[in-house]
Amino acid sequence: MAVSNAVVISSKVKTLLLNPNDLSLSPAPLTGNLAFPMNNGSRRGLIQRGRCEISASKAASISALEQLKTSSIDRYTKEKSSIVVIGLNIHTAPVEMREKLAIPEAEWPRAITELCGLNHIEEAAVLSTCNRMEIYVLALSQHRGVKEVTEWMSKTSGIPVSDLCQHRFVMYDKDVTQHLFQVSAGLDSLVLGEGQILAQVRQVVNLSQGVDGFGRHISALFKKAITAGKRVRTETNLAAGAVSVSSAAVELALMKLPESSFASARMLVVGAGKMGKLVIKHLVAKGCNKMVVVNRSEEKVAAIREEMPPGVEIVYKPFDEMLACAGEADVIFTSTASESPLLLKEHVESLPPVADGRLFVDISVPRNVGSCVAELECARVYNVDDLKEVVAANKEERTKKAMEAQGIITEESKQFEAWRDSLETVPTIKKLREYCERTRAGLVERFMSKHGSGMDEKTRKAVEDLTRSLVNKLLQGPMQHLRCDGSDSRTLKETLENMQALNRMYGLDVELLEDKIRAKVEQK
């Protein structure tokens, strides 16, 4: 009977994890069918624990959190929280899908808060760029965490879950570390070694710092990714000669224009942000000395003009003159943060024709040029996905440097994973101290109730001090064997084995899980 009760309780833990708001679970009918394989040793241990901690007559009155104390057999107690990434990028999903998923930088903190409101998500971060939309989370449960985040992405984007599942990628723990470090180093970019992604990873930290859900594990992951990205660029020179998305856009325009017409082609750049500024710089580097720049404010354009060499003419125009400027341009680059298209089919149809068709190079996500414009014979439209043509020519020469970079990433990944593993012992240290203090305080209270009536305050304090000193002395050995900075793999392995042994001996694993779930309940 005790075994059956424990099985019922295990199922209730799962129910609680599915819906932490439900704190008054009533027991299910008892059954003799075990839901998991057991050997004789584990069966005897479970029966003994069941007899000690619960009886069938009391099961109905036990709260959900109390039931956790009898559920160490459940898989959740044996599974530490996992770092998970759920994402879609230029390698797995078309731009039409990525633009629906894109989250503006200003909304990253709100997204983190919403994600951490999900039942199984403890921490979160958002990396949303023109080439990728990736959600990084610390999840109580891998399977349920992925399910909840995917459903959240579907809800915010309007894309069915089934479509997301066809194009998403999912990674866990060490694979996540490797992936983000590769992203930060530019190894996962469309343009191998491009430098802009490192700034974007740094922006995740800048904008998320101070948000409750950007917690210890995820923030450390991103900060370490920045370190890895810097090391790769410094030690391998991977970025030397590497083109950015902006320079690849200029290269693409050069490829599509007749060679004789580039010098005389009329250039229009819509947007003077980071990407627009880089487009202007690369146009100048290719010999284009005159262009029109459309932007909401003139200040940014004036600042860019100051950085240009003598002889370069940059003409500023406000946004309300964009269509008029487009009518006078042969090549139009768009790179604004607008969430809706700036140029639609009816706009382009009304523009005066140019020889060989007007060239649109749109490096924005969401796109600034509506997909319908590509249907027109008078327009040639390219977006970030079309830059692969340019990148292919440069990729081979940087492959060797990328292999060197991978060695650095592996080294940095091992350091991060060791640090994260070393954190596993911190809750055990805390729980073991609490357990010993509860035991000490209880014994002192019992002793005082029997023998303390004639004691003066000084003697009472001496008893308290003596018992505390005794506990601290006894804990010195275990505490020394639970502390590790993660720098030595052998020591770390032994430390984790010590932690697991103490968790089993004192039943701390269940209390640790209880704390996690209680924190989620309070958060929600």
Coordinates of C-alpha atoms in Angstrom, one line a residue:
M1 CA 0.0 0.0 0.0
A2 CA 2.8 2.4 0.8
V3 CA 4.3 1.8 -2.7
S4 CA 1.0 2.6 -4.3
N5 CA 0.6 5.8 -2.3
A6 CA 4.1 6.9 -3.4
V7 CA 3.2 6.3 -7.0
V8 CA 0.0 8.4 -6.7
I9 CA 2.0 11.2 -5.1
S10 CA 4.6 11.1 -7.9
S11 CA 1.8 11.7 -10.4
K12 CA 0.6 14.6 -8.4
V13 CA 4.0 16.2 -8.5
K14 CA 3.8 16.1 -12.3
T15 CA 0.3 17.7 -12.1
L16 CA 1.7 20.4 -9.9
L17 CA 4.5 21.1 -12.3
L18 CA 1.9 21.3 -15.2
N19 CA -0.2 23.7 -13.2
P20 CA 1.6 25.3 -10.2
N21 CA -1.4 27.4 -9.4
D22 CA -3.2 24.3 -8.1
L23 CA -2.0 23.9 -4.5
S24 CA -4.8 21.8 -3.2
L25 CA -4.6 18.6 -5.1
S26 CA -6.8 15.8 -3.9
P27 CA -5.4 12.3 -4.1
A28 CA -6.3 10.0 -7.0
P29 CA -7.7 6.5 -6.4
L30 CA -5.0 4.2 -5.3
T31 CA -3.6 1.7 -7.8
G32 CA -1.2 -1.2 -7.6
N33 CA 0.3 -0.6 -11.0
L34 CA 3.7 1.0 -10.9
A35 CA 4.3 3.7 -13.5
F36 CA 8.1 3.1 -13.6
P37 CA 10.5 0.2 -13.5
M38 CA 11.9 -0.8 -10.1
N39 CA 14.5 -3.2 -8.9
N40 CA 14.3 -5.0 -5.5
G41 CA 16.7 -2.5 -3.8
S42 CA 14.8 0.6 -5.0
R43 CA 11.4 -1.1 -4.1
R44 CA 12.6 -1.8 -0.6
G45 CA 13.9 1.7 -0.2
L46 CA 10.7 3.2 -1.5
I47 CA 8.5 1.0 0.8
Q48 CA 10.6 1.9 3.8
R49 CA 10.4 5.6 2.9
G50 CA 6.6 5.3 2.2
R51 CA 6.0 3.7 5.6
C52 CA 8.0 6.3 7.4
E53 CA 6.5 9.4 5.7
I54 CA 3.0 8.7 4.7
S55 CA 0.0 6.4 5.3
A56 CA -3.0 5.9 3.2
S57 CA -5.3 7.4 5.9
K58 CA -3.5 10.7 5.9
A59 CA -2.9 11.1 2.1
A60 CA -6.1 13.1 1.6
S61 CA -5.0 15.9 3.9
I62 CA -1.5 16.3 2.6
S63 CA -0.9 19.5 0.6
A64 CA 0.8 19.5 -2.8
L65 CA 4.1 20.8 -1.4
E66 CA 4.0 18.2 1.4
Q67 CA 3.5 15.5 -1.2
L68 CA 6.7 16.6 -2.8
K69 CA 8.6 15.3 0.2
T70 CA 7.6 11.8 -0.6
S71 CA 8.3 12.0 -4.3
S72 CA 12.1 11.6 -4.7
I73 CA 11.4 8.8 -7.1
D74 CA 9.9 11.2 -9.6
R75 CA 12.1 12.2 -12.5
Y76 CA 11.8 15.9 -11.8
T77 CA 13.8 15.5 -8.6
K78 CA 16.7 13.9 -10.5
E79 CA 16.8 16.5 -13.3
K80 CA 18.6 19.8 -12.8
S81 CA 17.2 22.9 -14.5
S82 CA 18.4 22.9 -18.2
I83 CA 19.5 25.8 -20.4
V84 CA 17.5 25.5 -23.6
V85 CA 17.4 27.5 -26.9
I86 CA 14.4 27.4 -29.2
G87 CA 15.1 29.3 -32.3
L88 CA 14.7 29.9 -36.0
N89 CA 17.4 31.5 -38.1
I90 CA 18.5 32.1 -41.7
H91 CA 19.6 28.5 -42.0
T92 CA 16.3 27.0 -40.9
A93 CA 13.5 29.4 -41.7
P94 CA 12.6 31.8 -44.6
V95 CA 12.5 35.6 -44.0
E96 CA 8.7 35.5 -44.3
M97 CA 8.5 33.5 -41.1
R98 CA 11.4 35.3 -39.3
E99 CA 9.9 38.7 -39.7
K100 CA 6.7 37.6 -38.0
L101 CA 8.7 36.4 -35.1
A102 CA 10.9 39.4 -34.8
I103 CA 10.8 41.3 -31.5
P104 CA 12.1 44.9 -31.4
E105 CA 14.9 45.6 -28.9
A106 CA 12.7 47.8 -26.8
E107 CA 10.3 44.9 -26.2
W108 CA 13.0 42.4 -25.1
P109 CA 12.4 43.1 -21.4
R110 CA 8.7 42.6 -21.7
A111 CA 9.2 39.3 -23.6
I112 CA 11.5 38.1 -20.8
T113 CA 8.9 38.8 -18.2
E114 CA 6.2 37.0 -20.2
L115 CA 8.4 34.0 -20.8
C116 CA 9.3 33.7 -17.1
G117 CA 5.6 33.8 -16.3
L118 CA 5.3 30.4 -18.0
N119 CA 5.0 27.4 -15.7
H120 CA 8.4 25.8 -16.3
I121 CA 10.6 28.8 -17.2
E122 CA 12.9 30.3 -14.6
E123 CA 15.1 32.6 -16.6
A124 CA 15.0 33.9 -20.2
A125 CA 16.7 36.1 -22.9
V126 CA 15.7 37.1 -26.4
L127 CA 18.2 37.4 -29.3
S128 CA 16.2 38.9 -32.3
T129 CA 18.2 40.1 -35.4
C130 CA 17.6 40.2 -39.1
N131 CA 19.1 36.7 -39.4
R132 CA 17.7 34.9 -36.3
M133 CA 15.1 34.8 -33.6
E134 CA 16.3 32.8 -30.6
I135 CA 14.8 32.3 -27.2
Y136 CA 17.2 31.2 -24.4
V137 CA 15.6 29.9 -21.2
L138 CA 16.5 28.1 -18.0
A139 CA 13.7 25.5 -17.8
L140 CA 12.6 23.3 -14.9
S141 CA 11.7 20.6 -17.4
Q142 CA 13.2 20.3 -20.9
H143 CA 10.1 18.9 -22.7
R144 CA 7.5 21.2 -21.0
G145 CA 9.8 24.2 -21.3
V146 CA 10.2 23.8 -25.1
K147 CA 6.4 23.2 -25.4
E148 CA 5.5 26.3 -23.5
V149 CA 8.0 28.6 -25.3
T150 CA 6.9 27.3 -28.7
E151 CA 3.3 28.0 -27.9
W152 CA 4.3 31.5 -26.7
M153 CA 6.1 32.1 -30.0
S154 CA 3.1 31.0 -31.9
K155 CA 0.8 33.2 -29.9
T156 CA 3.0 36.3 -30.3
S157 CA 3.7 35.8 -34.0
G158 CA 0.4 34.2 -35.3
I159 CA 2.4 31.3 -36.8
P160 CA 0.8 27.9 -36.1
V161 CA 2.8 25.6 -33.7
S162 CA 3.0 23.0 -36.4
D163 CA 4.8 25.4 -38.8
L164 CA 7.2 26.6 -36.1
C165 CA 8.1 23.0 -35.3
Q166 CA 9.0 22.4 -39.0
H167 CA 11.5 25.2 -39.0
R168 CA 12.7 25.6 -35.4
F169 CA 15.8 24.1 -33.8
V170 CA 16.1 23.1 -30.2
M171 CA 19.3 22.6 -28.2
Y172 CA 20.1 21.8 -24.5
D173 CA 22.8 22.7 -22.0
K174 CA 26.3 22.2 -23.5
D175 CA 25.0 22.4 -27.1
V176 CA 23.3 25.7 -26.2
T177 CA 26.6 27.0 -24.9
Q178 CA 28.5 26.0 -28.0
H179 CA 25.8 27.5 -30.2
L180 CA 25.7 30.9 -28.6
F181 CA 29.5 31.2 -28.4
Q182 CA 29.6 30.3 -32.2
V183 CA 26.9 32.9 -32.8
S184 CA 28.8 35.6 -30.9
A185 CA 32.0 34.7 -32.7
G186 CA 30.3 35.1 -36.1
L187 CA 30.7 31.4 -37.0
D188 CA 27.0 30.8 -37.3
S189 CA 26.4 34.0 -39.4
L190 CA 25.4 34.1 -43.0
V191 CA 28.6 36.1 -43.4
L192 CA 31.3 34.1 -41.6
G193 CA 33.1 36.2 -39.1
E194 CA 30.9 39.3 -39.4
G195 CA 31.3 41.6 -36.5
Q196 CA 27.8 43.1 -36.0
I197 CA 26.4 40.0 -34.2
L198 CA 28.8 40.5 -31.3
A199 CA 27.4 43.9 -30.7
Q200 CA 23.9 42.4 -30.9
V201 CA 24.8 39.8 -28.2
R202 CA 26.2 42.6 -26.1
Q203 CA 22.9 44.5 -26.6
V204 CA 21.0 41.6 -25.1
V205 CA 23.0 42.0 -21.8
N206 CA 22.7 45.8 -21.9
L207 CA 18.9 45.8 -22.4
S208 CA 18.1 42.8 -20.2
Q209 CA 20.3 43.7 -17.2
G210 CA 18.0 44.5 -14.2
V211 CA 15.0 42.5 -15.6
D212 CA 14.1 39.9 -13.0
G213 CA 13.9 37.0 -15.5
F214 CA 17.4 37.7 -16.8
G215 CA 18.9 35.6 -14.1
R216 CA 22.2 34.2 -12.9
H217 CA 22.6 31.4 -15.4
I218 CA 21.3 33.1 -18.6
S219 CA 23.1 36.4 -17.9
A220 CA 26.4 34.6 -17.2
L221 CA 25.9 32.6 -20.5
F222 CA 25.6 35.8 -22.5
K223 CA 28.5 37.5 -20.8
K224 CA 30.7 34.5 -21.4
A225 CA 29.6 34.5 -25.0
I226 CA 30.8 38.1 -25.4
T227 CA 34.2 37.0 -24.0
A228 CA 34.4 34.1 -26.4
G229 CA 33.4 36.4 -29.4
K230 CA 36.1 38.9 -28.4
R231 CA 38.8 36.2 -28.1
V232 CA 38.0 34.7 -31.5
R233 CA 38.3 38.0 -33.2
T234 CA 41.5 39.0 -31.4
E235 CA 43.3 35.7 -31.6
T236 CA 42.3 34.3 -35.0
N237 CA 41.8 37.5 -37.0
L238 CA 38.7 35.8 -38.3
A239 CA 37.0 39.1 -39.0
A240 CA 39.8 40.5 -41.1
G241 CA 38.5 41.0 -44.6
A242 CA 35.1 39.5 -43.6
V243 CA 32.1 41.3 -44.9
S244 CA 29.1 42.3 -42.8
V245 CA 25.5 42.0 -43.9
S246 CA 25.7 45.6 -45.0
S247 CA 28.8 45.1 -47.1
A248 CA 27.3 42.0 -48.6
A249 CA 24.3 44.0 -49.6
V250 CA 26.6 46.5 -51.4
E251 CA 28.5 43.6 -53.1
L252 CA 25.1 42.1 -54.2
A253 CA 24.1 45.5 -55.8
L254 CA 27.5 45.6 -57.6
M255 CA 26.9 42.1 -59.0
K256 CA 23.5 43.0 -60.3
L257 CA 24.4 46.3 -61.9
P258 CA 26.2 46.4 -65.2
E259 CA 29.9 47.1 -64.5
S260 CA 29.9 50.3 -66.5
S261 CA 26.9 51.8 -64.7
F262 CA 28.0 51.6 -61.1
A263 CA 29.9 54.9 -61.0
S264 CA 26.9 56.7 -62.4
A265 CA 24.1 54.8 -60.6
R266 CA 21.9 56.9 -58.4
M267 CA 22.0 55.5 -54.9
L268 CA 19.3 55.9 -52.2
V269 CA 19.7 54.7 -48.6
V270 CA 16.6 54.6 -46.5
G271 CA 17.5 54.6 -42.8
A272 CA 20.6 55.9 -41.1
G273 CA 20.8 53.5 -38.2
K274 CA 23.7 51.0 -37.6
M275 CA 23.0 49.0 -40.8
G276 CA 22.3 52.1 -42.9
K277 CA 25.5 53.7 -41.8
L278 CA 27.5 50.6 -42.7
V279 CA 25.8 50.6 -46.2
I280 CA 26.9 54.2 -46.7
K281 CA 30.5 53.4 -45.6
H282 CA 30.7 50.4 -48.0
L283 CA 29.3 52.4 -50.9
V284 CA 31.9 55.0 -50.3
A285 CA 34.6 52.3 -50.1
K286 CA 33.5 51.0 -53.5
G287 CA 33.8 54.4 -55.1
C288 CA 30.3 55.9 -54.8
N289 CA 30.8 59.5 -53.9
K290 CA 27.2 60.8 -54.0
M291 CA 24.0 59.4 -52.5
V292 CA 20.7 60.4 -50.9
V293 CA 19.9 59.3 -47.4
V294 CA 16.3 59.3 -46.1
N295 CA 15.9 59.3 -42.3
R296 CA 13.5 60.6 -39.7
S297 CA 16.0 63.0 -38.3
E298 CA 18.9 64.9 -39.9
E299 CA 21.2 64.6 -36.9
K300 CA 22.3 61.0 -37.6
V301 CA 22.9 61.8 -41.3
A302 CA 24.9 64.9 -40.4
A303 CA 27.1 62.8 -38.0
I304 CA 27.7 60.2 -40.8
R305 CA 28.6 63.0 -43.2
E306 CA 31.3 64.2 -40.7
E307 CA 33.0 60.8 -40.8
M308 CA 33.2 60.6 -44.6
P309 CA 36.3 61.6 -46.5
P310 CA 36.4 64.9 -48.5
G311 CA 34.6 64.8 -51.8
V312 CA 31.8 62.5 -50.6
E313 CA 28.3 64.2 -51.0
I314 CA 25.5 62.9 -48.7
V315 CA 22.2 64.5 -49.3
Y316 CA 19.6 64.3 -46.4
K317 CA 15.9 64.0 -47.1
P318 CA 13.1 63.6 -44.6
F319 CA 10.8 60.5 -44.7
D320 CA 7.9 62.3 -46.3
E321 CA 10.0 62.7 -49.4
M322 CA 11.0 59.0 -49.6
L323 CA 8.8 58.2 -52.6
A324 CA 10.0 61.2 -54.5
C325 CA 13.6 60.2 -53.8
A326 CA 12.9 56.6 -54.8
G327 CA 11.6 57.9 -58.2
E328 CA 15.0 59.5 -58.8
A329 CA 17.1 56.4 -57.7
D330 CA 18.5 53.4 -59.6
V331 CA 19.4 51.4 -56.5
I332 CA 17.5 51.6 -53.2
F333 CA 18.9 50.1 -49.9
T334 CA 16.4 49.9 -47.0
S335 CA 17.4 49.2 -43.4
T336 CA 14.9 50.7 -41.0
A337 CA 13.3 49.2 -37.9
S338 CA 9.8 49.7 -39.3
E339 CA 7.5 46.8 -38.4
S340 CA 5.4 47.3 -41.6
P341 CA 6.6 47.7 -45.2
L342 CA 7.5 51.2 -46.4
L343 CA 7.4 50.4 -50.1
L344 CA 4.4 48.5 -51.5
K345 CA 3.4 47.5 -55.0
E346 CA 1.3 50.5 -55.7
H347 CA 4.1 52.8 -54.6
V348 CA 6.7 51.3 -56.9
E349 CA 4.3 51.1 -59.9
S350 CA 3.9 54.8 -59.7
L351 CA 7.6 55.5 -60.0
P352 CA 9.2 56.5 -63.3
P353 CA 10.8 53.5 -65.0
V354 CA 14.6 53.0 -65.2
A355 CA 16.7 50.9 -67.6
D356 CA 17.0 47.2 -66.6
G357 CA 14.5 47.8 -63.7
R358 CA 15.0 49.5 -60.4
L359 CA 17.1 47.6 -57.9
F360 CA 15.8 47.2 -54.3
V361 CA 18.2 45.7 -51.6
D362 CA 16.2 45.2 -48.4
I363 CA 18.3 44.2 -45.4
S364 CA 15.6 44.8 -42.8
V365 CA 13.7 42.2 -40.8
P366 CA 10.7 42.7 -40.8
R367 CA 11.2 43.7 -44.5
N368 CA 10.8 47.3 -45.6
V369 CA 9.9 46.3 -49.2
G370 CA 6.7 44.4 -49.5
S371 CA 7.0 40.9 -51.0
C372 CA 4.4 42.0 -53.6
V373 CA 6.9 44.4 -55.2
A374 CA 8.9 41.5 -56.6
E375 CA 5.9 40.7 -58.9
L376 CA 6.6 43.9 -60.9
E377 CA 8.7 43.7 -64.0
C378 CA 10.1 47.1 -63.3
A379 CA 11.6 46.0 -60.0
R380 CA 14.3 43.6 -58.9
V381 CA 14.0 42.9 -55.2
Y382 CA 16.5 41.2 -52.9
N383 CA 16.4 40.6 -49.2
V384 CA 18.8 39.2 -46.6
D385 CA 18.2 35.6 -47.7
D386 CA 19.6 36.5 -51.1
L387 CA 23.0 37.5 -49.7
K388 CA 24.1 33.9 -49.7
E389 CA 25.2 34.4 -53.3
V390 CA 27.7 36.9 -52.1
V391 CA 28.8 35.1 -49.1
A392 CA 29.6 31.8 -50.9
A393 CA 32.6 33.5 -52.7
N394 CA 34.2 34.6 -49.4
K395 CA 33.4 31.6 -47.1
E396 CA 36.1 29.1 -48.2
E397 CA 39.0 31.4 -47.4
R398 CA 37.8 31.8 -43.8
T399 CA 37.2 28.1 -43.1
K400 CA 40.7 27.6 -41.7
K401 CA 40.4 30.5 -39.3
A402 CA 37.0 29.2 -38.3
M403 CA 38.6 25.9 -37.2
E404 CA 41.0 27.8 -35.0
A405 CA 38.1 29.8 -33.6
Q406 CA 36.3 26.5 -32.7
G407 CA 39.1 25.6 -30.4
I408 CA 38.7 28.8 -28.5
I409 CA 34.9 28.3 -28.3
T410 CA 35.4 24.8 -27.0
E411 CA 37.7 26.0 -24.3
E412 CA 35.4 28.8 -23.2
S413 CA 32.4 26.5 -23.3
K414 CA 34.1 24.0 -20.9
Q415 CA 34.9 26.9 -18.5
F416 CA 31.3 28.0 -18.5
E417 CA 29.9 24.5 -18.0
A418 CA 32.3 23.8 -15.2
W419 CA 31.2 27.1 -13.5
R420 CA 27.6 26.2 -13.9
D421 CA 28.1 22.7 -12.5
S422 CA 29.9 24.2 -9.5
L423 CA 26.8 26.2 -8.8
E424 CA 24.8 23.0 -8.3
T425 CA 26.3 22.6 -4.8
V426 CA 25.1 26.0 -3.6
P427 CA 21.5 25.0 -2.8
T428 CA 22.7 21.8 -1.2
I429 CA 25.1 23.7 1.1
K430 CA 22.2 26.0 2.1
K431 CA 19.7 23.1 2.6
L432 CA 22.2 21.1 4.6
R433 CA 22.9 24.0 7.0
E434 CA 19.1 24.6 7.3
Y435 CA 18.6 20.9 8.1
C436 CA 21.3 20.8 10.7
E437 CA 20.1 24.1 12.3
R438 CA 16.5 22.7 12.5
T439 CA 17.8 19.6 14.2
R440 CA 20.0 21.5 16.6
A441 CA 17.2 24.0 17.5
G442 CA 14.7 21.2 18.0
L443 CA 17.0 19.2 20.3
V444 CA 17.9 22.4 22.3
E445 CA 14.3 23.2 22.7
R446 CA 13.5 19.7 24.0
F447 CA 16.5 19.9 26.4
M448 CA 15.4 23.3 27.7
S449 CA 11.8 22.1 28.2
K450 CA 13.0 19.3 30.5
H451 CA 16.1 20.8 32.1
G452 CA 16.1 24.5 31.5
S453 CA 13.7 25.8 34.1
G454 CA 16.4 26.6 36.6
M455 CA 18.9 28.0 34.1
D456 CA 19.9 31.6 34.0
E457 CA 20.2 33.5 30.8
K458 CA 24.0 33.1 30.7
T459 CA 23.8 29.3 30.9
R460 CA 21.1 29.2 28.2
K461 CA 23.3 31.3 25.9
A462 CA 26.2 29.0 26.6
V463 CA 24.1 26.0 25.5
E464 CA 23.1 27.8 22.3
D465 CA 26.7 28.8 21.5
L466 CA 28.0 25.3 22.3
T467 CA 25.5 23.5 20.1
R468 CA 26.0 26.0 17.2
S469 CA 29.8 25.5 17.5
L470 CA 29.4 21.8 17.5
V471 CA 27.2 21.8 14.4
N472 CA 29.6 24.2 12.6
K473 CA 32.5 21.9 13.5
L474 CA 30.8 18.8 12.2
L475 CA 29.8 20.6 9.0
Q476 CA 33.3 21.8 8.2
G477 CA 34.3 18.6 6.4
P478 CA 31.1 18.3 4.3
M479 CA 31.3 22.0 3.4
Q480 CA 34.9 21.7 2.2
H481 CA 34.0 18.9 -0.1
L482 CA 31.0 20.8 -1.5
R483 CA 32.9 23.9 -2.5
C484 CA 34.6 24.0 -5.9
D485 CA 35.2 26.8 -8.4
G486 CA 35.0 24.5 -11.4
S487 CA 38.5 25.1 -12.6
D488 CA 39.6 21.4 -12.1
S489 CA 37.5 18.8 -13.8
R490 CA 38.5 16.0 -11.4
T491 CA 37.8 18.0 -8.3
L492 CA 34.4 19.1 -9.8
K493 CA 33.4 15.5 -10.5
E494 CA 34.2 14.5 -6.9
T495 CA 32.3 17.6 -5.6
L496 CA 29.2 16.7 -7.6
E497 CA 29.4 13.1 -6.4
N498 CA 29.6 14.4 -2.8
M499 CA 26.6 16.6 -3.3
Q500 CA 24.5 13.8 -4.8
A501 CA 25.5 11.5 -1.8
L502 CA 24.5 14.2 0.7
N503 CA 21.2 14.9 -1.1
R504 CA 20.4 11.2 -0.9
M505 CA 21.4 10.7 2.7
Y506 CA 19.4 13.7 4.0
G507 CA 16.6 13.7 1.5
L508 CA 17.6 17.2 0.3
D509 CA 16.8 16.6 -3.4
V510 CA 13.0 16.7 -2.7
E511 CA 13.3 19.9 -0.6
L512 CA 15.4 21.5 -3.4
L513 CA 12.7 20.7 -5.9
E514 CA 10.0 22.0 -3.5
D515 CA 11.9 25.4 -3.3
K516 CA 11.9 25.6 -7.1
I517 CA 8.2 25.0 -7.5
R518 CA 7.4 27.3 -4.5
A519 CA 9.4 30.1 -6.2
K520 CA 7.4 29.5 -9.5
V521 CA 4.1 29.6 -7.6
E522 CA 5.1 32.9 -5.9
Q523 CA 6.3 34.3 -9.2
K524 CA 3.0 33.5 -10.9

